PDB file of C-alpha atoms and ligand atoms in Angstrom:
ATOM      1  CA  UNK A  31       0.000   0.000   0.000  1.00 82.00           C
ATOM      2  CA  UNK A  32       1.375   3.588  -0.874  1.00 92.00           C
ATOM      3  CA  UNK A  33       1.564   6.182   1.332  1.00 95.00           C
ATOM      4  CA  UNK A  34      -1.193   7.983  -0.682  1.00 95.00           C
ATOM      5  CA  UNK A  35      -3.259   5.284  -0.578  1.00 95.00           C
ATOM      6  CA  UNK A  36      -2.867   4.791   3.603  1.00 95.00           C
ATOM      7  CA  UNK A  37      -3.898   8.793   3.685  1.00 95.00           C
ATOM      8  CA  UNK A  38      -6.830   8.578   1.889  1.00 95.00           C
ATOM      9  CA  UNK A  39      -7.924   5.787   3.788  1.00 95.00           C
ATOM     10  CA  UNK A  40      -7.370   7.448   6.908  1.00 94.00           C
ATOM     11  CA  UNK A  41      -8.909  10.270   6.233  1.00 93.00           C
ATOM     12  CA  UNK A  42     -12.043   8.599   4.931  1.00 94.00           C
ATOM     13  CA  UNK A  43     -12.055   6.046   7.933  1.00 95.00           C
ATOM     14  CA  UNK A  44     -11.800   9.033  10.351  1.00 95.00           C
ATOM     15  CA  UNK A  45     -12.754  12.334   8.233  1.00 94.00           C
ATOM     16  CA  UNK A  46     -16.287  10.605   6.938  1.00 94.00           C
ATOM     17  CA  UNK A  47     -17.599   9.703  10.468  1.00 94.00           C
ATOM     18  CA  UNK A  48     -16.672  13.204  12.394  1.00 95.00           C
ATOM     19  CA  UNK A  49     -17.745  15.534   9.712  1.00 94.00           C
ATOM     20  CA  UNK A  50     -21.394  13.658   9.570  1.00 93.00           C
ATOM     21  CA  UNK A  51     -21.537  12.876  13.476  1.00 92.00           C
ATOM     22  CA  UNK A  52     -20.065  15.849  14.878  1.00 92.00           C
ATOM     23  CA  UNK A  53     -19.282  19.103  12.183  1.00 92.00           C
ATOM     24  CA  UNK A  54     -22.937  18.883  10.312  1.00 90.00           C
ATOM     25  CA  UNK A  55     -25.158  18.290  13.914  1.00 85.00           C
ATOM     26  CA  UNK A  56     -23.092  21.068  15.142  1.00 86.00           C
ATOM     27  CA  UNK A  57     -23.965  23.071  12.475  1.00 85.00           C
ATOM     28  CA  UNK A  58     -27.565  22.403  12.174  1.00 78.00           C
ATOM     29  CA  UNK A  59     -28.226  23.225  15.946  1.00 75.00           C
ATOM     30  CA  UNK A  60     -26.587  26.702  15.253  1.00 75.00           C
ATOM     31  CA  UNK A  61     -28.191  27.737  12.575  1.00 71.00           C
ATOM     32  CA  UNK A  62     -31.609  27.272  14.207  1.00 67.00           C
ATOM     33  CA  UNK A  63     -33.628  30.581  14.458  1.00 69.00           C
ATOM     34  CA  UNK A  64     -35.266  31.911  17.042  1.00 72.00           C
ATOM     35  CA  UNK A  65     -39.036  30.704  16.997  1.00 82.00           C
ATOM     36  CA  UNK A  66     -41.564  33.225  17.014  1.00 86.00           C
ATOM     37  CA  UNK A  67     -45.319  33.147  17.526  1.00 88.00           C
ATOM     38  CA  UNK A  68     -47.419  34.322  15.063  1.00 86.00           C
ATOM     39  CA  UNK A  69     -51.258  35.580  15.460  1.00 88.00           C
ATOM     40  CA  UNK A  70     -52.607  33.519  12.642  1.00 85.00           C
ATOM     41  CA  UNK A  71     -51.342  30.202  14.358  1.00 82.00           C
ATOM     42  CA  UNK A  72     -50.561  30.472  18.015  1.00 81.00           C
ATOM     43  CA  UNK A  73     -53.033  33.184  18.544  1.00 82.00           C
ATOM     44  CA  UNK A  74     -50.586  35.505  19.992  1.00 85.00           C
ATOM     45  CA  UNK A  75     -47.024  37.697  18.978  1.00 90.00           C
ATOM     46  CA  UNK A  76     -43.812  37.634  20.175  1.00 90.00           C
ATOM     47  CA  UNK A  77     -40.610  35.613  21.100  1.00 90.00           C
ATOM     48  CA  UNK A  78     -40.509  31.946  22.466  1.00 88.00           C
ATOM     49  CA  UNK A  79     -38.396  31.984  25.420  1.00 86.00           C
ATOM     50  CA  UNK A  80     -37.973  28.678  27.389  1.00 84.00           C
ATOM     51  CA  UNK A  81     -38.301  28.653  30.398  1.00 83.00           C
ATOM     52  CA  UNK A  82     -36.671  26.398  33.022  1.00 87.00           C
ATOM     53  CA  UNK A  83     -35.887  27.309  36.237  1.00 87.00           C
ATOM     54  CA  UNK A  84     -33.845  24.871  38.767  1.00 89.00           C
ATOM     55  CA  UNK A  85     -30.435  23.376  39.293  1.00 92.00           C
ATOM     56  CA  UNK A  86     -30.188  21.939  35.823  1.00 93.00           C
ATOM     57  CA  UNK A  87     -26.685  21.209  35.312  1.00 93.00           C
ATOM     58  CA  UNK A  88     -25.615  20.060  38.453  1.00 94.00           C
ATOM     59  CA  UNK A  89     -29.106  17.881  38.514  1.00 96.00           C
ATOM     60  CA  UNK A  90     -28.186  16.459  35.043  1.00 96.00           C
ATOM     61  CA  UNK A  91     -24.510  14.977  36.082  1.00 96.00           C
ATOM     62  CA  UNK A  92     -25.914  13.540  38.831  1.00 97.00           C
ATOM     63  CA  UNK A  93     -28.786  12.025  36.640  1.00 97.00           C
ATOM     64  CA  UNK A  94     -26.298  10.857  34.677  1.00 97.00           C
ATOM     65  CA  UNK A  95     -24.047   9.788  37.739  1.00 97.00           C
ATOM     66  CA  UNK A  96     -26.683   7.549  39.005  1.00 97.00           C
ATOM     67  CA  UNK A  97     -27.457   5.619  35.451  1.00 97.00           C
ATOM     68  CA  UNK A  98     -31.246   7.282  35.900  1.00 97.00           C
ATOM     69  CA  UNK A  99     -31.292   7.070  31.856  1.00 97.00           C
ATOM     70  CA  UNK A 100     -30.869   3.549  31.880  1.00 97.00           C
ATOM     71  CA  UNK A 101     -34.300   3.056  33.071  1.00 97.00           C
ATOM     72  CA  UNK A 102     -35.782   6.185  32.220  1.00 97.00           C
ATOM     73  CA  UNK A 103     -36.093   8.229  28.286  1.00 96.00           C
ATOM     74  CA  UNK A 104     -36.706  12.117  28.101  1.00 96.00           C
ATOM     75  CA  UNK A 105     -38.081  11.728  24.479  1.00 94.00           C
ATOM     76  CA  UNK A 106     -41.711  12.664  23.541  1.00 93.00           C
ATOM     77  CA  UNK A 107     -41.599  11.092  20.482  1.00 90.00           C
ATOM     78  CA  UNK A 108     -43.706  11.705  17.236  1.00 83.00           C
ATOM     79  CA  UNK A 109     -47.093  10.619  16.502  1.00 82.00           C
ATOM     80  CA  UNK A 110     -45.872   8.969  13.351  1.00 84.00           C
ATOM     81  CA  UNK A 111     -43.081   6.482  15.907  1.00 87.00           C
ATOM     82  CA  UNK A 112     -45.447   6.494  18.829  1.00 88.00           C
ATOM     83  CA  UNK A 113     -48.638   6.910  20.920  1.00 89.00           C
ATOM     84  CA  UNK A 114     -46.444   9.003  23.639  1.00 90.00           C
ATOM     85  CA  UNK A 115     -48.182  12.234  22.806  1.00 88.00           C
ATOM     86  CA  UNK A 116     -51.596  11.145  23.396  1.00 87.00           C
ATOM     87  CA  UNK A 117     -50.210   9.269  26.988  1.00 89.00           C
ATOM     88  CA  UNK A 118     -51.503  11.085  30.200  1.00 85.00           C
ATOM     89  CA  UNK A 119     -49.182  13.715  31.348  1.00 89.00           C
ATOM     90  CA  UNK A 120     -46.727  12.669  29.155  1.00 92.00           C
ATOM     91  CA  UNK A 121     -45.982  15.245  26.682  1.00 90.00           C
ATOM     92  CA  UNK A 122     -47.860  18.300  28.165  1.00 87.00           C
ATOM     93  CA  UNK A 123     -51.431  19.288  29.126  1.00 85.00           C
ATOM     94  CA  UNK A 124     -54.215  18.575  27.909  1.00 83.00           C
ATOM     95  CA  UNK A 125     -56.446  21.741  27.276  1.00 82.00           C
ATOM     96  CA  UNK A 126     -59.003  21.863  30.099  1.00 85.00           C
ATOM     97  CA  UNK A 127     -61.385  24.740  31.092  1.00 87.00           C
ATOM     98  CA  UNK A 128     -58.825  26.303  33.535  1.00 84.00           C
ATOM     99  CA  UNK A 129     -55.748  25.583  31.258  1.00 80.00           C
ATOM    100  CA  UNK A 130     -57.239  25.866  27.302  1.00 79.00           C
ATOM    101  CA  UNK A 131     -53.472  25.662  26.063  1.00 78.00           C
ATOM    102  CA  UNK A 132     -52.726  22.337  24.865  1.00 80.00           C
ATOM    103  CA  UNK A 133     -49.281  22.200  25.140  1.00 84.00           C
ATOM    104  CA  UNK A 134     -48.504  18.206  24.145  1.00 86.00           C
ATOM    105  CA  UNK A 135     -46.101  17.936  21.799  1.00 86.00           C
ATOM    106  CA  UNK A 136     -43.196  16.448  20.527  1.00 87.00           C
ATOM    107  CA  UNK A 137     -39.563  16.577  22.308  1.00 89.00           C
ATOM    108  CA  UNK A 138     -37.269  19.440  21.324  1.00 85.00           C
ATOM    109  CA  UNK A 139     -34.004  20.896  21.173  1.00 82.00           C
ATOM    110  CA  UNK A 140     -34.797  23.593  23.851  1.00 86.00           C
ATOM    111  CA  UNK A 141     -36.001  20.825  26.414  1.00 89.00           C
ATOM    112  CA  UNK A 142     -32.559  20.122  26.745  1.00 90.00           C
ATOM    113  CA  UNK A 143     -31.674  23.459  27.495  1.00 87.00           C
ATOM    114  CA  UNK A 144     -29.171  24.176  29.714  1.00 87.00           C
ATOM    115  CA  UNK A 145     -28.076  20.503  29.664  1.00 91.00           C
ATOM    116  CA  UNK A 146     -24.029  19.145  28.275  1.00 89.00           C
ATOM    117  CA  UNK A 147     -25.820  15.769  27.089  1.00 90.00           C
ATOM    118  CA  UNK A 148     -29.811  15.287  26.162  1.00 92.00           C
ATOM    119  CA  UNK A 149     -30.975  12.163  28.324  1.00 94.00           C
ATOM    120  CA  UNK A 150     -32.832  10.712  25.856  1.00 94.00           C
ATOM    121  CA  UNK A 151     -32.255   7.322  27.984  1.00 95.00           C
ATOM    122  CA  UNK A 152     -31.451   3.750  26.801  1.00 96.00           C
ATOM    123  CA  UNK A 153     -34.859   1.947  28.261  1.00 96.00           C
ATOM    124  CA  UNK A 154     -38.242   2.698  28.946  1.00 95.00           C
ATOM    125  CA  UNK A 155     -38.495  -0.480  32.061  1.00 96.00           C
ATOM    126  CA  UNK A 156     -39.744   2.936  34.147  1.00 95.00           C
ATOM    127  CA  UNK A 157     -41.975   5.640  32.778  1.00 95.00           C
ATOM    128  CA  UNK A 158     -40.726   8.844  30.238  1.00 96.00           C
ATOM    129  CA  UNK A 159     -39.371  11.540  32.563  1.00 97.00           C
ATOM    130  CA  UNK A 160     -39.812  14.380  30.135  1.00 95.00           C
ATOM    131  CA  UNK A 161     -42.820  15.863  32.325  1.00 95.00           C
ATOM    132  CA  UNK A 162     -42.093  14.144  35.164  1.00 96.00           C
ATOM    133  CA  UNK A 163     -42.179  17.712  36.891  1.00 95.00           C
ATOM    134  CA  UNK A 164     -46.142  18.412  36.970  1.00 93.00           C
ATOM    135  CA  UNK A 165     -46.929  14.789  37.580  1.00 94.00           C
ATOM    136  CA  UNK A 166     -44.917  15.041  40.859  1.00 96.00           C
ATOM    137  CA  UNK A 167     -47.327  18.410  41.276  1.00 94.00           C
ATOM    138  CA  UNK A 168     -50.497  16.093  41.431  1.00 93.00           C
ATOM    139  CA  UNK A 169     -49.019  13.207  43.321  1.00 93.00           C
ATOM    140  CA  UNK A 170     -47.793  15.804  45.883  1.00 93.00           C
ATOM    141  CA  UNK A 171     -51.087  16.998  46.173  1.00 93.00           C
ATOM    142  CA  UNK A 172     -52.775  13.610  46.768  1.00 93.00           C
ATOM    143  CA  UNK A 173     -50.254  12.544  49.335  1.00 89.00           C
ATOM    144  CA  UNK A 174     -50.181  15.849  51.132  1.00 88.00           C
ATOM    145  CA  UNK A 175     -46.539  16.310  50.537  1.00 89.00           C
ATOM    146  CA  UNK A 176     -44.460  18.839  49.192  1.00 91.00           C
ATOM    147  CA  UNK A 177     -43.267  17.946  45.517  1.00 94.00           C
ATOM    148  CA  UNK A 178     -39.898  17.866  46.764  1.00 94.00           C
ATOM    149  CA  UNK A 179     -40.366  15.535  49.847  1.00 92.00           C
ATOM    150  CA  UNK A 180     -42.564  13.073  47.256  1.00 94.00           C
ATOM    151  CA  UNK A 181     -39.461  12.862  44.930  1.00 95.00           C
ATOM    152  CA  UNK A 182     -36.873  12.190  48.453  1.00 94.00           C
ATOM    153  CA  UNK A 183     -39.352   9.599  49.738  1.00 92.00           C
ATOM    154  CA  UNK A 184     -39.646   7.829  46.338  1.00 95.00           C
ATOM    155  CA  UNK A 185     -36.129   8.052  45.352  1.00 95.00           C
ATOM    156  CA  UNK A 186     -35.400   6.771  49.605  1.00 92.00           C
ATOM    157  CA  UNK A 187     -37.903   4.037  48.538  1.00 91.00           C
ATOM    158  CA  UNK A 188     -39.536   3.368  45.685  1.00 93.00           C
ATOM    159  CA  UNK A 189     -41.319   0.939  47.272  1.00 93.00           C
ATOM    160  CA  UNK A 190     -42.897   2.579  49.943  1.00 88.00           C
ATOM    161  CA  UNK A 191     -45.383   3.389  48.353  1.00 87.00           C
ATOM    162  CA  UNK A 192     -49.090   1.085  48.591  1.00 87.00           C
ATOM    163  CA  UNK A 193     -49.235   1.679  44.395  1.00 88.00           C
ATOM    164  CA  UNK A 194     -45.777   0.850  43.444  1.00 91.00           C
ATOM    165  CA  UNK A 195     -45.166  -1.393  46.339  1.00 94.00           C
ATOM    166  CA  UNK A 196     -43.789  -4.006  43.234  1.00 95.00           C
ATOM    167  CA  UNK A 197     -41.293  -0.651  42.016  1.00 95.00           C
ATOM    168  CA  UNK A 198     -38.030  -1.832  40.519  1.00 96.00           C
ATOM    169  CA  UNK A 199     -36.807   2.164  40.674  1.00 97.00           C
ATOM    170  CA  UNK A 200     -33.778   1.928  43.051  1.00 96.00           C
ATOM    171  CA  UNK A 201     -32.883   3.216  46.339  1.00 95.00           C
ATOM    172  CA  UNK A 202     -30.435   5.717  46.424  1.00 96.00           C
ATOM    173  CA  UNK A 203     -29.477   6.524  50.021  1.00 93.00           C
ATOM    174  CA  UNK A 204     -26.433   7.758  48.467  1.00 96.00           C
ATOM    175  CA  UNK A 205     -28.769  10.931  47.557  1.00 96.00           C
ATOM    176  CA  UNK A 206     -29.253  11.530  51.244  1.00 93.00           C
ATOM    177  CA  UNK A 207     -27.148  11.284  54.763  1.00 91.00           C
ATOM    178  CA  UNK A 208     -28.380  10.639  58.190  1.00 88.00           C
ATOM    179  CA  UNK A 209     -27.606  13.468  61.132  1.00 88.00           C
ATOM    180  CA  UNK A 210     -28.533  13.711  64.867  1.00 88.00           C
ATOM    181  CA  UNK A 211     -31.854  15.186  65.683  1.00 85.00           C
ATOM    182  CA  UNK A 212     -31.664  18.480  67.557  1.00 84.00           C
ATOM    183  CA  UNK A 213     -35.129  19.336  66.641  1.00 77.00           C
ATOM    184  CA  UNK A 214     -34.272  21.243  63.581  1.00 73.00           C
ATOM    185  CA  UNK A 215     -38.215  22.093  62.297  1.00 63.00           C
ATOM    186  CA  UNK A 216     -38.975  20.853  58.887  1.00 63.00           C
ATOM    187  CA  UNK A 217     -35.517  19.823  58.062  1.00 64.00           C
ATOM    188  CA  UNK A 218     -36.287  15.960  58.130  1.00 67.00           C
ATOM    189  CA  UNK A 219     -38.334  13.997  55.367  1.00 76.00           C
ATOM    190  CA  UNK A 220     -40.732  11.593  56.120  1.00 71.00           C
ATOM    191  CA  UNK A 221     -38.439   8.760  55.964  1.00 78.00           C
ATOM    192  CA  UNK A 222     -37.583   6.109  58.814  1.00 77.00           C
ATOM    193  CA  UNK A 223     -34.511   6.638  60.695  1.00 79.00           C
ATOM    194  CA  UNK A 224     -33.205   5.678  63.546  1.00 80.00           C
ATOM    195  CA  UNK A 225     -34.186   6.898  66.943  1.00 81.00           C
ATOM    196  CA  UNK A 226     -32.936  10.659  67.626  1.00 83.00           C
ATOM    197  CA  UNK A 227     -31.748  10.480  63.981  1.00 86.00           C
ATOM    198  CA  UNK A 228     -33.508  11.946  60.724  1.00 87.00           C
ATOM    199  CA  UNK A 229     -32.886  11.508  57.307  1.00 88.00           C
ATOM    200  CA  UNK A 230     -32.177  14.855  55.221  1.00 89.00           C
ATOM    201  CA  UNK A 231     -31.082  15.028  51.667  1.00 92.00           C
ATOM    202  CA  UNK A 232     -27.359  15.417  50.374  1.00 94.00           C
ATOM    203  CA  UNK A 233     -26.509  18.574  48.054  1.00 95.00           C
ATOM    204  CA  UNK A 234     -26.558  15.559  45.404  1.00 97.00           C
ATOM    205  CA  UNK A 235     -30.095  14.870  46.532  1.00 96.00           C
ATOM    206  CA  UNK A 236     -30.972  18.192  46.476  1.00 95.00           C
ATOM    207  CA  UNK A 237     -29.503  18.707  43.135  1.00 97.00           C
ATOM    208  CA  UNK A 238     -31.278  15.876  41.183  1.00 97.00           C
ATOM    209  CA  UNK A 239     -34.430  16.566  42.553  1.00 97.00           C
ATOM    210  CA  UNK A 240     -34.472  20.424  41.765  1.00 97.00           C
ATOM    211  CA  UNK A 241     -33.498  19.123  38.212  1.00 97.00           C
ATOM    212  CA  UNK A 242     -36.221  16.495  38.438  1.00 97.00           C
ATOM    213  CA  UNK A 243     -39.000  19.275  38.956  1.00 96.00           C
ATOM    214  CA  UNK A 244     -37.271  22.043  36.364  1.00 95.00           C
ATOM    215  CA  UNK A 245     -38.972  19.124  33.470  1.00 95.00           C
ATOM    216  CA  UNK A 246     -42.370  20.128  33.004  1.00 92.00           C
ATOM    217  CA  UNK A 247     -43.871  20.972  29.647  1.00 89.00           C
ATOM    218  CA  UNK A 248     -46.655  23.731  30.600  1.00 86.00           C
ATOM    219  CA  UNK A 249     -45.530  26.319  28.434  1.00 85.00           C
ATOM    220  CA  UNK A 250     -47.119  27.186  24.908  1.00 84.00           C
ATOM    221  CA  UNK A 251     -44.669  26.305  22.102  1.00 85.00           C
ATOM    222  CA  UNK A 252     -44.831  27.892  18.738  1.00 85.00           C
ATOM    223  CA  UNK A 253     -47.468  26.137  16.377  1.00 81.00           C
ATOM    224  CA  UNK A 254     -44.165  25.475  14.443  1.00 76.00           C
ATOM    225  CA  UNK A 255     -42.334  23.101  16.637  1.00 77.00           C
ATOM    226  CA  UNK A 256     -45.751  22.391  18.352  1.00 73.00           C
ATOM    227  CA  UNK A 257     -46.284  18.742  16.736  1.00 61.00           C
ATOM    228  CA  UNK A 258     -49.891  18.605  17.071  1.00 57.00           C
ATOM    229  CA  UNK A 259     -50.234  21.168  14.904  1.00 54.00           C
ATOM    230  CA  UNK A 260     -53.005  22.827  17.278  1.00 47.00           C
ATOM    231  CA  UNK A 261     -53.793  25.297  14.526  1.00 45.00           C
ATOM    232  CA  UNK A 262     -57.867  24.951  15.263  1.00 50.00           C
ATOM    233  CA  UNK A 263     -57.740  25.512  18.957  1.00 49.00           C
ATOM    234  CA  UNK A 264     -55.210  28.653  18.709  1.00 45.00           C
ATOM    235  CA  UNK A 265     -57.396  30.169  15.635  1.00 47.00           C
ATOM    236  CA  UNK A 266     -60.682  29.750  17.798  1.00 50.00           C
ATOM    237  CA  UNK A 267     -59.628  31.578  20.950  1.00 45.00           C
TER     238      UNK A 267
HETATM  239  C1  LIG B1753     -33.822  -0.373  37.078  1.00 75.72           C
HETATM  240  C2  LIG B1753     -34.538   0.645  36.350  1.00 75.72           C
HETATM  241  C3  LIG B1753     -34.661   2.031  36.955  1.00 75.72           C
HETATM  242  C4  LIG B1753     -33.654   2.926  37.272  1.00 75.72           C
HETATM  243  C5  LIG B1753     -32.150   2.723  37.131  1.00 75.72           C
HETATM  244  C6  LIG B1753     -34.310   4.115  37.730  1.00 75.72           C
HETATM  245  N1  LIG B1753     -35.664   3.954  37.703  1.00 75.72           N
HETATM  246 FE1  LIG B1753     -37.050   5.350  38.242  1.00 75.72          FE
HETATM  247  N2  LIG B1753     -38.551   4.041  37.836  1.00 75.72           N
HETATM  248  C7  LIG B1753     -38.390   2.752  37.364  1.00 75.72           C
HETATM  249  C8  LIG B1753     -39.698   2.118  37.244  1.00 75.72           C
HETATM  250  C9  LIG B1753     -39.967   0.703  36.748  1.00 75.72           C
HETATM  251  C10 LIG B1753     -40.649   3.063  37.663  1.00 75.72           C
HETATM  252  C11 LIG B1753     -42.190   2.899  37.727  1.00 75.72           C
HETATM  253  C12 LIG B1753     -42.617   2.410  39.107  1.00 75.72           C
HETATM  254  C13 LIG B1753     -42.635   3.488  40.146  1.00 75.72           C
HETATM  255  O1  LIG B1753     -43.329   4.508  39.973  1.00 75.72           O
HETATM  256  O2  LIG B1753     -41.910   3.329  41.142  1.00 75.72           O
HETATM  257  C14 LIG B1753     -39.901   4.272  38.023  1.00 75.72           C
HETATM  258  C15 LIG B1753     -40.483   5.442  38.478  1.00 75.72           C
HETATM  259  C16 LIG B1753     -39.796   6.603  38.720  1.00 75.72           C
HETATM  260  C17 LIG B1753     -40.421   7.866  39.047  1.00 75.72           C
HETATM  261  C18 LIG B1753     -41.910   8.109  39.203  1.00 75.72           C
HETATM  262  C19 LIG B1753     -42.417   8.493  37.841  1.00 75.72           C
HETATM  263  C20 LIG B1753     -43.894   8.610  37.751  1.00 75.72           C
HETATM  264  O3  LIG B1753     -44.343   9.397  36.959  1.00 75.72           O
HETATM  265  O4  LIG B1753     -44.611   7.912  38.478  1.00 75.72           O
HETATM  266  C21 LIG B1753     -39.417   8.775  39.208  1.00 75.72           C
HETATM  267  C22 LIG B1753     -39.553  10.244  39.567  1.00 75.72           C
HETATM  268  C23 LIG B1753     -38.172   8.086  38.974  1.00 75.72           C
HETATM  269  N3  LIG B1753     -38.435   6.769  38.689  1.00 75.72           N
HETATM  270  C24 LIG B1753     -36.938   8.691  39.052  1.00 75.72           C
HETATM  271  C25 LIG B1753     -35.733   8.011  38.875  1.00 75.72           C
HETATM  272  C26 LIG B1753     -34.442   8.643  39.057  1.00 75.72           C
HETATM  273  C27 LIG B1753     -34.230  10.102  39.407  1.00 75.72           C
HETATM  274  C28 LIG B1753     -33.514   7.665  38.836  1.00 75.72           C
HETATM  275  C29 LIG B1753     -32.005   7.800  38.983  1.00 75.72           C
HETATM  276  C30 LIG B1753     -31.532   8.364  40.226  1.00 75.72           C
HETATM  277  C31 LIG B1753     -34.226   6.439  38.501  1.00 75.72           C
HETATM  278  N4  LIG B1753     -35.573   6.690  38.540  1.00 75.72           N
HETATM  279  C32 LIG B1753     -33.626   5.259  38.148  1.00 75.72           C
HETATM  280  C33 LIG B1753     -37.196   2.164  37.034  1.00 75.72           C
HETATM  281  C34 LIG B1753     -35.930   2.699  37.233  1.00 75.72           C
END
């Protein structure tokens, strides 16, 4: 083999792969525009800003840390591949008479916002996480928790729970470290520990969890990354 020959395969054996994995992504994601709503389709002007408040990058590596994807997707995905859109509390709301926005849709770029890696996940053996945020809402509200403690007593023990009492979601008491008692008021979660003990969440803990709540999809999307193409319902109000 010539030397020619031994660069050309080289180049083609490494060149081929990083220009179509790496340089053209990297170019489409720049190049996207900032979406804008329009009055003919989303019933409203103006900028789409996402919005996503918590500790997202410190949640996310310790999402990551604790192989959470394994088990668990973040991808809504399109009617066409899957019913995921039309799953309860999946992909968004539902319009209701409080809340006429529908805003189920498909996963996109700015979900991930804020994030060094989209979890899209490896499995689905536990549910989609992508609105994982409002459904802790409601199941904090049934239980008569906060939405934080329900995530520390389900991620203490998934099991706990009368519903899921068959859960194969993990412990992790590496999310959380046991201290003395001294009384502290509302410091300790409702989680056994020994006597004049009491359970309280690590930073990690704290970390995941705010990350856990930041994924909600409440917010109106433009009608052009909006999936369902909610054109009727935006035109009527
Ligand atoms: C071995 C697979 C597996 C791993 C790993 C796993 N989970 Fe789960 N998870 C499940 C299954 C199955 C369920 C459904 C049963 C239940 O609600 O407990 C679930 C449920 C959940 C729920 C409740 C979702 C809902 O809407 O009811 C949350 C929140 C959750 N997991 C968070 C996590 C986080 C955070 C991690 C990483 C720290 C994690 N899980 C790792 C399997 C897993």
């Amino acid at each position: 083999m010539s030397f020619k020959t031994f660069m050309i395969g080289l180049i083609a054996t490494f060149g081929v792969p990083l220009l179509l994995l790496v340089v053209v992504p990297h170019a489409v994601l720049k190049s996207v525009d900032p979406l804008e709503f329009t009055e003919k389709d989303d019933g409203r002007e103006g900028i789409y800003v996402p919005k996503r408040p918590g500790r997202i990058e410190d949640g996310a590596a310790v999402y990551a840390a604790e192989g959470c994807y394994i088990c668990h997707t973040q991808l809504i995905r399109p009617t066409f591949a899957g019913s995921d859109v039309w799953r309860p509390d999946w992909a968004g709301l539902a319009p209701t008479v409080d809340q006429p926005v529908d805003t189920r849709r498909e996963t996109n770029i700015f979900d991930y916002r804020g994030e060094d890696f989209a979890q899209i996940g490896l499995t689905r053996t536990g549910p989609d996480l992508s609105n994982v945020g409002l459904r802790v809402d409601r199941y904090a509200a049934e239980t008569g928790l906060t939405p934080e403690n329900w995530l520390y007593w389900h991620l203490w023990d998934a099991r706990a729970k009368p519903a899921t009492y068959w859960s194969v979601c993990p412990s992790y008491p590496q999310l959380f470290k046991t201290v003395p008692d001294y009384g502290q008021a509302g410091a300790g979660l409702p989680l056994d520990a020994p006597d004049g003990k009491m359970v309280v969440p690590s930073d990690r803990g704290r970390a995941i969890v705010s990350y856990l709540l930041s994924l909600k999809k409440n917010d109106q999307v433009p009608y052009s990354i909006n999936y369902r193409r909610n054109k009727k319902r935006a035109s009527e109000q």
